[in-house]
Short mmCIF file of C-alpha atoms and ligand atoms in Angstrom, two decimals:
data_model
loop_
_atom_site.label_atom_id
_atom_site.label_comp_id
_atom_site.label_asym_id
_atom_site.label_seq_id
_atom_site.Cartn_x
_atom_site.Cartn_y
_atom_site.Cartn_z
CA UNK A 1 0.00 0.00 0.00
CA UNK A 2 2.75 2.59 1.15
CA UNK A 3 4.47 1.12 -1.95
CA UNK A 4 1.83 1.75 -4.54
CA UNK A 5 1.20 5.13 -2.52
CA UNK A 6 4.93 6.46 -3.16
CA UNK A 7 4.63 5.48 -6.65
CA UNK A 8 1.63 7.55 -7.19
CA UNK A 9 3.19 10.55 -5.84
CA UNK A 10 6.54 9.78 -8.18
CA UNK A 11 4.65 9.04 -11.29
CA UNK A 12 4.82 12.59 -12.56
CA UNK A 13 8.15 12.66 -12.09
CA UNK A 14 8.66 9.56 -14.06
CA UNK A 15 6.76 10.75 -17.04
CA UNK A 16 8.53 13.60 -16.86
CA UNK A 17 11.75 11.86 -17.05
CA UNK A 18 10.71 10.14 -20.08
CA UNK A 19 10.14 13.50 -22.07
CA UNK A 20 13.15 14.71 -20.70
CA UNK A 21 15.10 12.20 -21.86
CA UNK A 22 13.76 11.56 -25.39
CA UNK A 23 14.80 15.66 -25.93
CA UNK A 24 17.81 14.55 -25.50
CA UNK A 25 20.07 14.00 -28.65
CA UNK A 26 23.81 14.19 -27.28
CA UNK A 27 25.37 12.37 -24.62
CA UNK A 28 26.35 16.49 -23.98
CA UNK A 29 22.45 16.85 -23.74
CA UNK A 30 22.33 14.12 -20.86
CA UNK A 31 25.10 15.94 -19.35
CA UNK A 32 23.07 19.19 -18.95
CA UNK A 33 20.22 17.47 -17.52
CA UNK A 34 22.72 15.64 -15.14
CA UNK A 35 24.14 18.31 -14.04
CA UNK A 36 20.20 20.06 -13.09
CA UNK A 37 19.21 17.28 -11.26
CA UNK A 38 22.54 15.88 -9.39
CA UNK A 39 24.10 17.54 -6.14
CA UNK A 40 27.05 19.63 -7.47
CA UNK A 41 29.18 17.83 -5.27
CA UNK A 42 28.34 14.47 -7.18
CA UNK A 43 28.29 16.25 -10.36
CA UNK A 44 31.53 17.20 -9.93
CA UNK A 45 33.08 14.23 -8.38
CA UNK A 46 31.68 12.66 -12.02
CA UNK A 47 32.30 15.24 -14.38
CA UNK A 48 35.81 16.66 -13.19
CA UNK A 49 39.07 14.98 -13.96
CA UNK A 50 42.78 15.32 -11.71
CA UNK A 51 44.73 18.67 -11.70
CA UNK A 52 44.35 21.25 -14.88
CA UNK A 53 42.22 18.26 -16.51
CA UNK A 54 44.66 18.30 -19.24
CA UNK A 55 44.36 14.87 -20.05
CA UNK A 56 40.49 14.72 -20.14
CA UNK A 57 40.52 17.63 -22.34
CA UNK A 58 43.49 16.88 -25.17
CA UNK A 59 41.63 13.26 -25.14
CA UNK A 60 38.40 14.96 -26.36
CA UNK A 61 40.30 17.13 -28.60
CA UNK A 62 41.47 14.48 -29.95
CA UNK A 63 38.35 12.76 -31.00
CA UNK A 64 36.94 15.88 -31.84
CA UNK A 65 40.26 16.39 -34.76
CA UNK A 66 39.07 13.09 -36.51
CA UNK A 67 38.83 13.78 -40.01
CA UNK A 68 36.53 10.56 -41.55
CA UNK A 69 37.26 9.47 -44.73
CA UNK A 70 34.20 8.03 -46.51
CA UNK A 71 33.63 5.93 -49.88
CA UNK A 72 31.22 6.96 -52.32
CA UNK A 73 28.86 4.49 -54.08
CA UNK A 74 29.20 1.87 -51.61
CA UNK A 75 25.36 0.27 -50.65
CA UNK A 76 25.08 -0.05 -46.91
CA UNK A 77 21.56 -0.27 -46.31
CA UNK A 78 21.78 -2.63 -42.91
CA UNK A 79 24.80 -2.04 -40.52
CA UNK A 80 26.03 -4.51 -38.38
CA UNK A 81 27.16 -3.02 -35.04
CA UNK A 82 27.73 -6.50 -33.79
CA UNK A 83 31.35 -7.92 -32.60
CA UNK A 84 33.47 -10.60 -30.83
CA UNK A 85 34.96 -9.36 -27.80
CA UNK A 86 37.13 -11.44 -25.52
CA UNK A 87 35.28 -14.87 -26.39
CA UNK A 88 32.06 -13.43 -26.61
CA UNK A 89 29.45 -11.72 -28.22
CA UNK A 90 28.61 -7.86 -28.06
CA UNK A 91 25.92 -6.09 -30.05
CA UNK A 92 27.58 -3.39 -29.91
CA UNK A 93 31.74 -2.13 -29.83
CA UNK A 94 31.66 -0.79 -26.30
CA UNK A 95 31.09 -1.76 -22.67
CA UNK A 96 29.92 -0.54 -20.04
CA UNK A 97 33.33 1.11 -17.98
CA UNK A 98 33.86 0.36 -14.10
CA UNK A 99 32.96 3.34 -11.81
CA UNK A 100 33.18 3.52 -8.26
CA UNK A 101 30.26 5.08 -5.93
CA UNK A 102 28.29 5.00 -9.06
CA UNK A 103 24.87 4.67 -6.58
CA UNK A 104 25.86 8.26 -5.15
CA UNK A 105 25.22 9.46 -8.94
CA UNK A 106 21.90 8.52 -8.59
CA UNK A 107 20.48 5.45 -5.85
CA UNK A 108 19.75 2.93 -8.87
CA UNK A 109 23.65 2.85 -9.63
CA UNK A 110 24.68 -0.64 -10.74
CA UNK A 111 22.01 -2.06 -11.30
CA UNK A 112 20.17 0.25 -13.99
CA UNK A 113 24.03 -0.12 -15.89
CA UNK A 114 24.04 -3.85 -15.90
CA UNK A 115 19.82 -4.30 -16.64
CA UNK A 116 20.78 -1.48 -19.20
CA UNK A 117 23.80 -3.57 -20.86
CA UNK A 118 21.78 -6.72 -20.46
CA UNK A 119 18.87 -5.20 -22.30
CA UNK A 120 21.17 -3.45 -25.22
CA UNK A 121 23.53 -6.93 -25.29
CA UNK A 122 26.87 -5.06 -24.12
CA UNK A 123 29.15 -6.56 -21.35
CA UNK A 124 29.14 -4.38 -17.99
CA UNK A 125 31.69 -3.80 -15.62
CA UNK A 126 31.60 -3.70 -11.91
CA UNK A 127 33.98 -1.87 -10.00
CA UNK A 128 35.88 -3.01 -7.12
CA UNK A 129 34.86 0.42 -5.43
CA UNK A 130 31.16 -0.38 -6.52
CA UNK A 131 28.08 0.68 -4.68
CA UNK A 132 26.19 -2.62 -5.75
CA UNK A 133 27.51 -6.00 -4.92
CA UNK A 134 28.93 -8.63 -7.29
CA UNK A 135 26.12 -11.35 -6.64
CA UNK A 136 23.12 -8.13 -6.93
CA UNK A 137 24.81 -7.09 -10.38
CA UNK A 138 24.26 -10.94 -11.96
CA UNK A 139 21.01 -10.40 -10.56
CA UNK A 140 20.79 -7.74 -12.74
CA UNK A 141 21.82 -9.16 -15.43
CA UNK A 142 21.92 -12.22 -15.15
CA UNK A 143 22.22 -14.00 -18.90
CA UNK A 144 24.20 -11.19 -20.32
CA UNK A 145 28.39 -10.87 -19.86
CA UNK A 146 29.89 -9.19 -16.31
CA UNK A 147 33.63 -7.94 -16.28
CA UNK A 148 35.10 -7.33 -12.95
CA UNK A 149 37.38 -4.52 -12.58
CA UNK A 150 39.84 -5.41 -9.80
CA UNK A 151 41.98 -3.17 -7.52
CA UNK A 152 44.85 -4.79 -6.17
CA UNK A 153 44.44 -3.23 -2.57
CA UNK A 154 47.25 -3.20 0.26
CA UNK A 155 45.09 -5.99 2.03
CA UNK A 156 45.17 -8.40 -0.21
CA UNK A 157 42.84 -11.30 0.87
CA UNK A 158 40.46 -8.59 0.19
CA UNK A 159 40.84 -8.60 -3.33
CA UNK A 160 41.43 -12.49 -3.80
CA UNK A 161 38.12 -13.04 -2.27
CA UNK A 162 36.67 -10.21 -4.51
CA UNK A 163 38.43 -12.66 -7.57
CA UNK A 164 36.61 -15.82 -6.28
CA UNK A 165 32.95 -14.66 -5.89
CA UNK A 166 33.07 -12.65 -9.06
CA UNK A 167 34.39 -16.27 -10.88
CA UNK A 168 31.88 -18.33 -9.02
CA UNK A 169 28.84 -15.56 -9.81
CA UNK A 170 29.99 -15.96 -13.47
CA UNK A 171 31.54 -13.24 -14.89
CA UNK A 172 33.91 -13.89 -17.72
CA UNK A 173 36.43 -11.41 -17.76
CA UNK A 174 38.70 -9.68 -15.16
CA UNK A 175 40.43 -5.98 -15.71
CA UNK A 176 42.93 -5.25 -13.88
CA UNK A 177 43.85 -1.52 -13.18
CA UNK A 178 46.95 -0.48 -12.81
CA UNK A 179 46.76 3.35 -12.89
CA UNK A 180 45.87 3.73 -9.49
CA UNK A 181 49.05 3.54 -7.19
CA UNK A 182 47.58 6.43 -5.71
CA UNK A 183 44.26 8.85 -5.92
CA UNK A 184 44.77 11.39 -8.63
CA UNK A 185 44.42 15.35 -7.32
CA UNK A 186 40.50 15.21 -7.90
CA UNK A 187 40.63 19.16 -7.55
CA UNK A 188 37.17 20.11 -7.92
CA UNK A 189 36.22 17.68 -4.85
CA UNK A 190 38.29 19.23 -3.00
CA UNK A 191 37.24 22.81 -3.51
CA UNK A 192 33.63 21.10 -2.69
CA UNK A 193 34.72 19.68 0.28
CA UNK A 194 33.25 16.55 -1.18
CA UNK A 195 33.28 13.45 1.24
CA UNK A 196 31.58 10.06 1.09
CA UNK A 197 29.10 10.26 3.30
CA UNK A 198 28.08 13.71 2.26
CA UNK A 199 27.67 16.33 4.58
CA UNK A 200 25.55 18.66 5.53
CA UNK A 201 26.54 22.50 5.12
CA UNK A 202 24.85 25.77 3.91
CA UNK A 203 26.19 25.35 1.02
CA UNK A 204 24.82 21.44 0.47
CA UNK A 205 21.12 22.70 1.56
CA UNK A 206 21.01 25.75 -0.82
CA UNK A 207 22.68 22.85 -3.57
CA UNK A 208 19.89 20.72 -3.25
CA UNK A 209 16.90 22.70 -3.15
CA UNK A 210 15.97 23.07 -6.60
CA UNK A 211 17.39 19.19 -6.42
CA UNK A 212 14.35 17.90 -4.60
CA UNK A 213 13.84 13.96 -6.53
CA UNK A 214 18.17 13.44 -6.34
CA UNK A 215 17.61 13.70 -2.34
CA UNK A 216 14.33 12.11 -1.98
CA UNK A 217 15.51 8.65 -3.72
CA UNK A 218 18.54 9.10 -1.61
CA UNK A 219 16.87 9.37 1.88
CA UNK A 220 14.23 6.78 0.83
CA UNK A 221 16.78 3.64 -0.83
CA UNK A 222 19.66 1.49 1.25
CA UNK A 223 21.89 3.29 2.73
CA UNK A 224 25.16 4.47 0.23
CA UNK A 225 28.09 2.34 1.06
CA UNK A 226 30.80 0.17 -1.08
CA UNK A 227 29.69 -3.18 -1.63
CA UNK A 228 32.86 -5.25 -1.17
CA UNK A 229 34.89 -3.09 0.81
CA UNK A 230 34.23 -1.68 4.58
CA UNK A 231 35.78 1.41 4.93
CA UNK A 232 35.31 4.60 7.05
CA UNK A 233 34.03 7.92 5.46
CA UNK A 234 36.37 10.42 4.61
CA UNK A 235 36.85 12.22 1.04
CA UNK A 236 37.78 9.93 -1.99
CA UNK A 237 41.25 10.63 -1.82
CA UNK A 238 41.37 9.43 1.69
CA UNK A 239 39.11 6.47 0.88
CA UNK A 240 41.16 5.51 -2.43
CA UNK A 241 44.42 5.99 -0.75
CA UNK A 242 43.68 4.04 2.22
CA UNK A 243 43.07 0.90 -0.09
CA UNK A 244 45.08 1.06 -2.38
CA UNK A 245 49.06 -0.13 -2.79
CA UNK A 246 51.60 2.40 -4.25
CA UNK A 247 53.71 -0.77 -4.42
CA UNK A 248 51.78 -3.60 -6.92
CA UNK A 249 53.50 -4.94 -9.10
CA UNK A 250 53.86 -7.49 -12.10
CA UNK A 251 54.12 -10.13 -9.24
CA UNK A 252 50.63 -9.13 -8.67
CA UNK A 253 49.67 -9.56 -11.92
CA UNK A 254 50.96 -13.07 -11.98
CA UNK A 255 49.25 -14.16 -8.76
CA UNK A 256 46.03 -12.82 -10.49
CA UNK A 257 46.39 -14.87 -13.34
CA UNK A 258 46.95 -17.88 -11.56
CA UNK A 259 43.36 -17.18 -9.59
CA UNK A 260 41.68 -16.05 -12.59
CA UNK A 261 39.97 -18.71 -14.80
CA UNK A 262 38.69 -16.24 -17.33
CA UNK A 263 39.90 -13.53 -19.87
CA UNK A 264 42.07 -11.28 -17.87
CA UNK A 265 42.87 -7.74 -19.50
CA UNK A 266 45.05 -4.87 -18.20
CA UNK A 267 43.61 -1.50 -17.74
CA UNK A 268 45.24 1.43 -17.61
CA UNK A 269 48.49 0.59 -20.19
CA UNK A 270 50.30 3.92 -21.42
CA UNK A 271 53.03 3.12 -23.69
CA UNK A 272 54.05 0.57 -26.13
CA UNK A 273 56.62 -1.28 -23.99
CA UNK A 274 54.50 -2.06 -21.05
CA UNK A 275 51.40 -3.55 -23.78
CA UNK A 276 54.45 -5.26 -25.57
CA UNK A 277 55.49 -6.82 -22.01
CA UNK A 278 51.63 -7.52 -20.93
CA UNK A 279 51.24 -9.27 -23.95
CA UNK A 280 54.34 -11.81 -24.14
CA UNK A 281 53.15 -12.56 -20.18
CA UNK A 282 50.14 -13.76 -21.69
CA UNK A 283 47.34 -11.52 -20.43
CA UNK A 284 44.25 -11.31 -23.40
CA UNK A 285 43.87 -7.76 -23.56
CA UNK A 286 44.68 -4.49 -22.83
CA UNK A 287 42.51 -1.52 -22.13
CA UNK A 288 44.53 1.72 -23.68
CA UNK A 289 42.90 4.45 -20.90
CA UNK A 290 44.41 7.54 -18.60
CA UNK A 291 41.64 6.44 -16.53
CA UNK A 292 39.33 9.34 -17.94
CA UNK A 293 41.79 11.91 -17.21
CA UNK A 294 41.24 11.32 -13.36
CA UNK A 295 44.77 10.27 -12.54
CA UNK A 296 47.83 11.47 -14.19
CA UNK A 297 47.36 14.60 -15.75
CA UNK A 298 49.16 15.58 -18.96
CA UNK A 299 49.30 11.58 -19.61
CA UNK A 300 49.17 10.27 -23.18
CA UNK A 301 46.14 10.05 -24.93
CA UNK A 302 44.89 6.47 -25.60
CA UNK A 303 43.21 7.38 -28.92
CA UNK A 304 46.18 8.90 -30.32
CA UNK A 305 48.66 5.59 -28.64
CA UNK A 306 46.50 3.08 -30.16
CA UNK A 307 47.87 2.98 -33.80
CA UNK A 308 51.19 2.20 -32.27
CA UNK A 309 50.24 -0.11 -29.90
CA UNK A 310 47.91 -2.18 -32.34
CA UNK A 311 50.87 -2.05 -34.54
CA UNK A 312 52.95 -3.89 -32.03
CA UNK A 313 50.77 -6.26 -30.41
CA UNK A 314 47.13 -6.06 -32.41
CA UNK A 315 47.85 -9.51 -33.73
CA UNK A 316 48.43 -11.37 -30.84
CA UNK A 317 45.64 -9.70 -27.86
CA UNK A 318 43.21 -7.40 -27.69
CA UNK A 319 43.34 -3.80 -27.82
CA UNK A 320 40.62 -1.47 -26.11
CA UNK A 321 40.65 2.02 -25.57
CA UNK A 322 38.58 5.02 -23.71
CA UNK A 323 38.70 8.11 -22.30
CA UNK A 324 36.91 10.95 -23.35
CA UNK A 325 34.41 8.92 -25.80
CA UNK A 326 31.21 10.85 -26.06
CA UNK A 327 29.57 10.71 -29.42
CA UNK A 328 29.38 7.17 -31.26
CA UNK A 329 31.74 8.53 -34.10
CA UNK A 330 34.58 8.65 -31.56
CA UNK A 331 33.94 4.46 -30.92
CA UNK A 332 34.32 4.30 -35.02
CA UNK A 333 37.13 6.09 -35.11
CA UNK A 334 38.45 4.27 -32.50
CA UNK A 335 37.38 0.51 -34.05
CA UNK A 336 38.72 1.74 -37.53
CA UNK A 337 42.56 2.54 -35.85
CA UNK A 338 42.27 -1.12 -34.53
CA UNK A 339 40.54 -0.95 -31.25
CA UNK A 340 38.56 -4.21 -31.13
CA UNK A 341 36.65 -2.54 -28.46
CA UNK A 342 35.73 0.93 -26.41
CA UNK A 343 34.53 1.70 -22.93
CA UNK A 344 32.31 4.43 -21.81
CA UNK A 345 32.73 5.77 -18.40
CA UNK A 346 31.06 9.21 -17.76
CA UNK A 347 28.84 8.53 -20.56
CA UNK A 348 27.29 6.36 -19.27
CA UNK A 349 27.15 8.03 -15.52
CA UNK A 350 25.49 11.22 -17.34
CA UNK A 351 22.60 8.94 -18.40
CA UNK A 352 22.31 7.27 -14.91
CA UNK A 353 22.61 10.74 -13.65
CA UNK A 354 19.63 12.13 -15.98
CA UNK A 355 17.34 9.40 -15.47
CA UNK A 356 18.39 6.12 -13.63
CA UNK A 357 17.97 2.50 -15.83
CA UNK A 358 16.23 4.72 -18.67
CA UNK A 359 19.00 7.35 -18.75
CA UNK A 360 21.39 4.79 -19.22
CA UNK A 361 19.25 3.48 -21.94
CA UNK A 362 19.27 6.74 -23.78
CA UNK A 363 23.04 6.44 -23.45
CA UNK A 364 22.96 3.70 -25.30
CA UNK A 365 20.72 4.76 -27.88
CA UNK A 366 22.05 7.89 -28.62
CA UNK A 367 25.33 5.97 -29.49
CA UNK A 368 24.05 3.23 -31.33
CA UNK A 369 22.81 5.33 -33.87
CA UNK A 370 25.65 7.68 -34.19
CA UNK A 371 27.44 4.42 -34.94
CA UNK A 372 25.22 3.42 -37.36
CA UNK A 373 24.86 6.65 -39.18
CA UNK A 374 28.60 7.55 -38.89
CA UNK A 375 29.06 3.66 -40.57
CA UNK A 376 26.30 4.10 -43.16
CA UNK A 377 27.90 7.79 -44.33
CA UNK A 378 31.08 5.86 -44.75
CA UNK A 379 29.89 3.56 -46.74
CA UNK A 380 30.44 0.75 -44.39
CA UNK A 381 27.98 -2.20 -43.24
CA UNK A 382 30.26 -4.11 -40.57
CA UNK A 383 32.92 -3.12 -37.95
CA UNK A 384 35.52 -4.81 -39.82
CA UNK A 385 35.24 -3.06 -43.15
CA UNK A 386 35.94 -0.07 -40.86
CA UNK A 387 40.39 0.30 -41.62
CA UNK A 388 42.63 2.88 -40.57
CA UNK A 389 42.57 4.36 -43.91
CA UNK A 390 39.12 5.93 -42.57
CA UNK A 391 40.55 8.41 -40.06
CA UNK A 392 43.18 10.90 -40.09
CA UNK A 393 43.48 13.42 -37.47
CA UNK A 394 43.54 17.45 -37.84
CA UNK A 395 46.61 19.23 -36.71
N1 FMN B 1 38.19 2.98 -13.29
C1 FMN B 1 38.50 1.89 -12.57
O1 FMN B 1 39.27 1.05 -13.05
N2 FMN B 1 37.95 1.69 -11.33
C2 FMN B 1 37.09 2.59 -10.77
O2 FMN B 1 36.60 2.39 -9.67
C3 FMN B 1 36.76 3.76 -11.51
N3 FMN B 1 35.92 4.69 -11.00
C4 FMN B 1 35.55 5.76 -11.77
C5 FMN B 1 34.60 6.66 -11.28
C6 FMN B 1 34.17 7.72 -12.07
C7 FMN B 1 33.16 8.67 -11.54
C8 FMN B 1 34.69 7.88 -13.38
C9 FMN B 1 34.22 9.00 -14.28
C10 FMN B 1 35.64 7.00 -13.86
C11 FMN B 1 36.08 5.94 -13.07
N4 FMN B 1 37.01 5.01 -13.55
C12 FMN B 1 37.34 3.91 -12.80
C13 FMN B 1 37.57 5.15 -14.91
C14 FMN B 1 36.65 4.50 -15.94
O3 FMN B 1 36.65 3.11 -15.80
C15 FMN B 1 37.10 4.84 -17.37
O4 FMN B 1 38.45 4.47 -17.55
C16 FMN B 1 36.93 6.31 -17.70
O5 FMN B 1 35.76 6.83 -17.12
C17 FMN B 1 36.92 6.52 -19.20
O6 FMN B 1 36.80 7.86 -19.54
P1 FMN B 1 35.40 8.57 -19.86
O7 FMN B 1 34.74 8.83 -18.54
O8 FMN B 1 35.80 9.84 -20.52
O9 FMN B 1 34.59 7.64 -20.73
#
């Protein structure tokens, strides 16, 4: 009864969310509705990258100076966004990235990503700083493919026993980052005095007036906390930097092979040598990323490294990129320098952050059919017609 009474009061809301969202034509259009309807410190804490935000920045610039190359005269009526991805299928050529405290971007978290992927047929990731736990995200989605992201924290048994229940709940592949010695300088938190749980100041309460739905599914769902970790509040940097170990290593990654029964990829990989190295120890695939900008700053751009690092080791594993995709054209680009697959991080958070499950399946829409239209206007009808000989890059 008090059920079907709180949804009464919410369904306005809800059909207002649906309008909202099918206005929106750009992931940048999600983005401005996120950024309405989310606390500014969450906003932020999403949004913002480490120090000037360099990284973040030259990696959209970098999409942005693709210059496509199309062919003329070349029927595509039906394109096939399908592809093979680490020993299974996906429908389309990105995932869903791992985020951490993704349920303080809006309660649903988690679980609207993985029902979203499941519904849409793309793999989802679950972060090892997640806000929904391994065994409720197969619930979630529970036919379609989970990827574990895995810290390597300073305790490890921690992190083994993260590796065992995500193999025995199923999922198939494990990434392991290894950009995250430390917390990068998340400046904008700390000019927000953002900290996990949030507090209370003047400056919160004036925030969240004209906020009212982000607070009420906030005070009304399970409490906010990590899933598989139990830590004490503090900011992020304090919370990242108490887990984590400044000193893993590649002995690390050779215990975590031998626990690992499925596909294990390294995320994170910068240069050519360490991919090179990666690959001759065997792992299956490498995710090309500066972590969306939010650790090093002034790091290398994946889009621009993966040329040379699918020249050097495209043959023998598989090479996946992000950072700063936001428009469908940037996955192409990406999938037509050799990338056999992309990951979408705040992407996909604006979505969640615009409208829970069905913001994150706008996200997905909105993508799909730039990929489709950018592959149709090129003239081709399947993600490996798309060759390097498509893109060149403005300077
Ligand atoms: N990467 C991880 O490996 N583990 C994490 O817990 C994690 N948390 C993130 C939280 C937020 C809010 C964001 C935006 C990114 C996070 N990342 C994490 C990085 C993403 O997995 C991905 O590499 C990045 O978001 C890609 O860039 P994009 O946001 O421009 O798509």
């Amino acid at each position: 009864g008090e059920l079907l009474e709180l949804m009464q009061f919410k369904k306005p809301e809800l059909d207002a969310r649906k309008r909202r969202l099918d206005a929106a034509l750009t992931i940048g259009d999600l983005r401005t509705i996120a950024k309405r309807r989310t606390p500014k410190a969450a906003f932020d804490y999403t949004d913002g990258a480490a120090e000037g935000e360099l990284s973040l920045d030259r990696a959209r610039r970098a999409f942005e100076d693709v210059e496509f190359h199309p062919d003329i005269l070349r029927p595509a009526n039906e394109v096939d966004t399908s592809c093979e991805i680490l020993g299974g299928p996906s429908a389309l050529p990105f995932g869903i990235a791992p985020t951490g405290f993704t349920r303080l971007m809006q309660t649903e978290g988690e679980t609207a990503g993985a029902s979203a992927a499941a519904a849409a047929g793309i793999p989802f990731t679950l972060s090892t700083l997640g806000t929904t736990s391994i065994e409720g995200v197969k619930a979630a989605n529970p036919v379609g493919r989970n990827w574990f992201q895995l810290y390597v924290m300073k305790q490890r048994e921690i992190s083994y026993g993260l590796v065992e229940r995500a193999a025995k709940a199923g999922f198939d592949t494990l990434q392991f980052t290894v950009d995250t010695p430390i917390a990068g300088a998340r400046l904008r938190d700390k000019r927000n005095g953002f900290s996990i749980p949030p507090q209370l100041t003047v400056g919160t309460i004036v925030n969240a007036i004209p906020r009212p739905w982000w607070w009420y599914d906030f005070l009304t769902t399970p409490k906010l906390e990590f899933a598989s970790l139990s830590t004490t509040g503090g900011t992020v940097g304090e919370l990242l930097n108490a887990a984590m170990d400044p000193t893993i290593s590649y002995e690390d990654l050779d215990i975590i092979r031998g626990m690992w029964p499925g596909k294990l990829v390294v995320k994170g990989v910068q240069n050519v040598q360490d991919a090179a190295r990666l690959v001759d120890l065997g792992v299956d695939g490498i995710v090309l990323s500066n972590h969306g900008g939010r650790q090093l700053d002034r790091a290398p751009i994946p889009f621009r490294l993966l040329p040379h690092v699918v020249r050097e080791v495209g043959k023998d594993a598989t090479v996946m990129v992000d950072t700063g995709i936001m428009n469908g054209a940037d996955i192409v680009a990406s999938i037509a320098l050799g990338a056999k697959f992309t990951l979408i991080g705040r992407a996909y958070l604006y979505g969640l952050m615009a409208g829970g499950r069905e913001g994150v399946d706008r996200t997905i829409a909105i993508l799909r059919s730039e990929i489709e239209r950018t592959m149709t206007l090129l003239g081709v009808s399947s993600l490996d017609e798309l060759e390097p000989r498509h893109v060149t890059q403005l300077t």
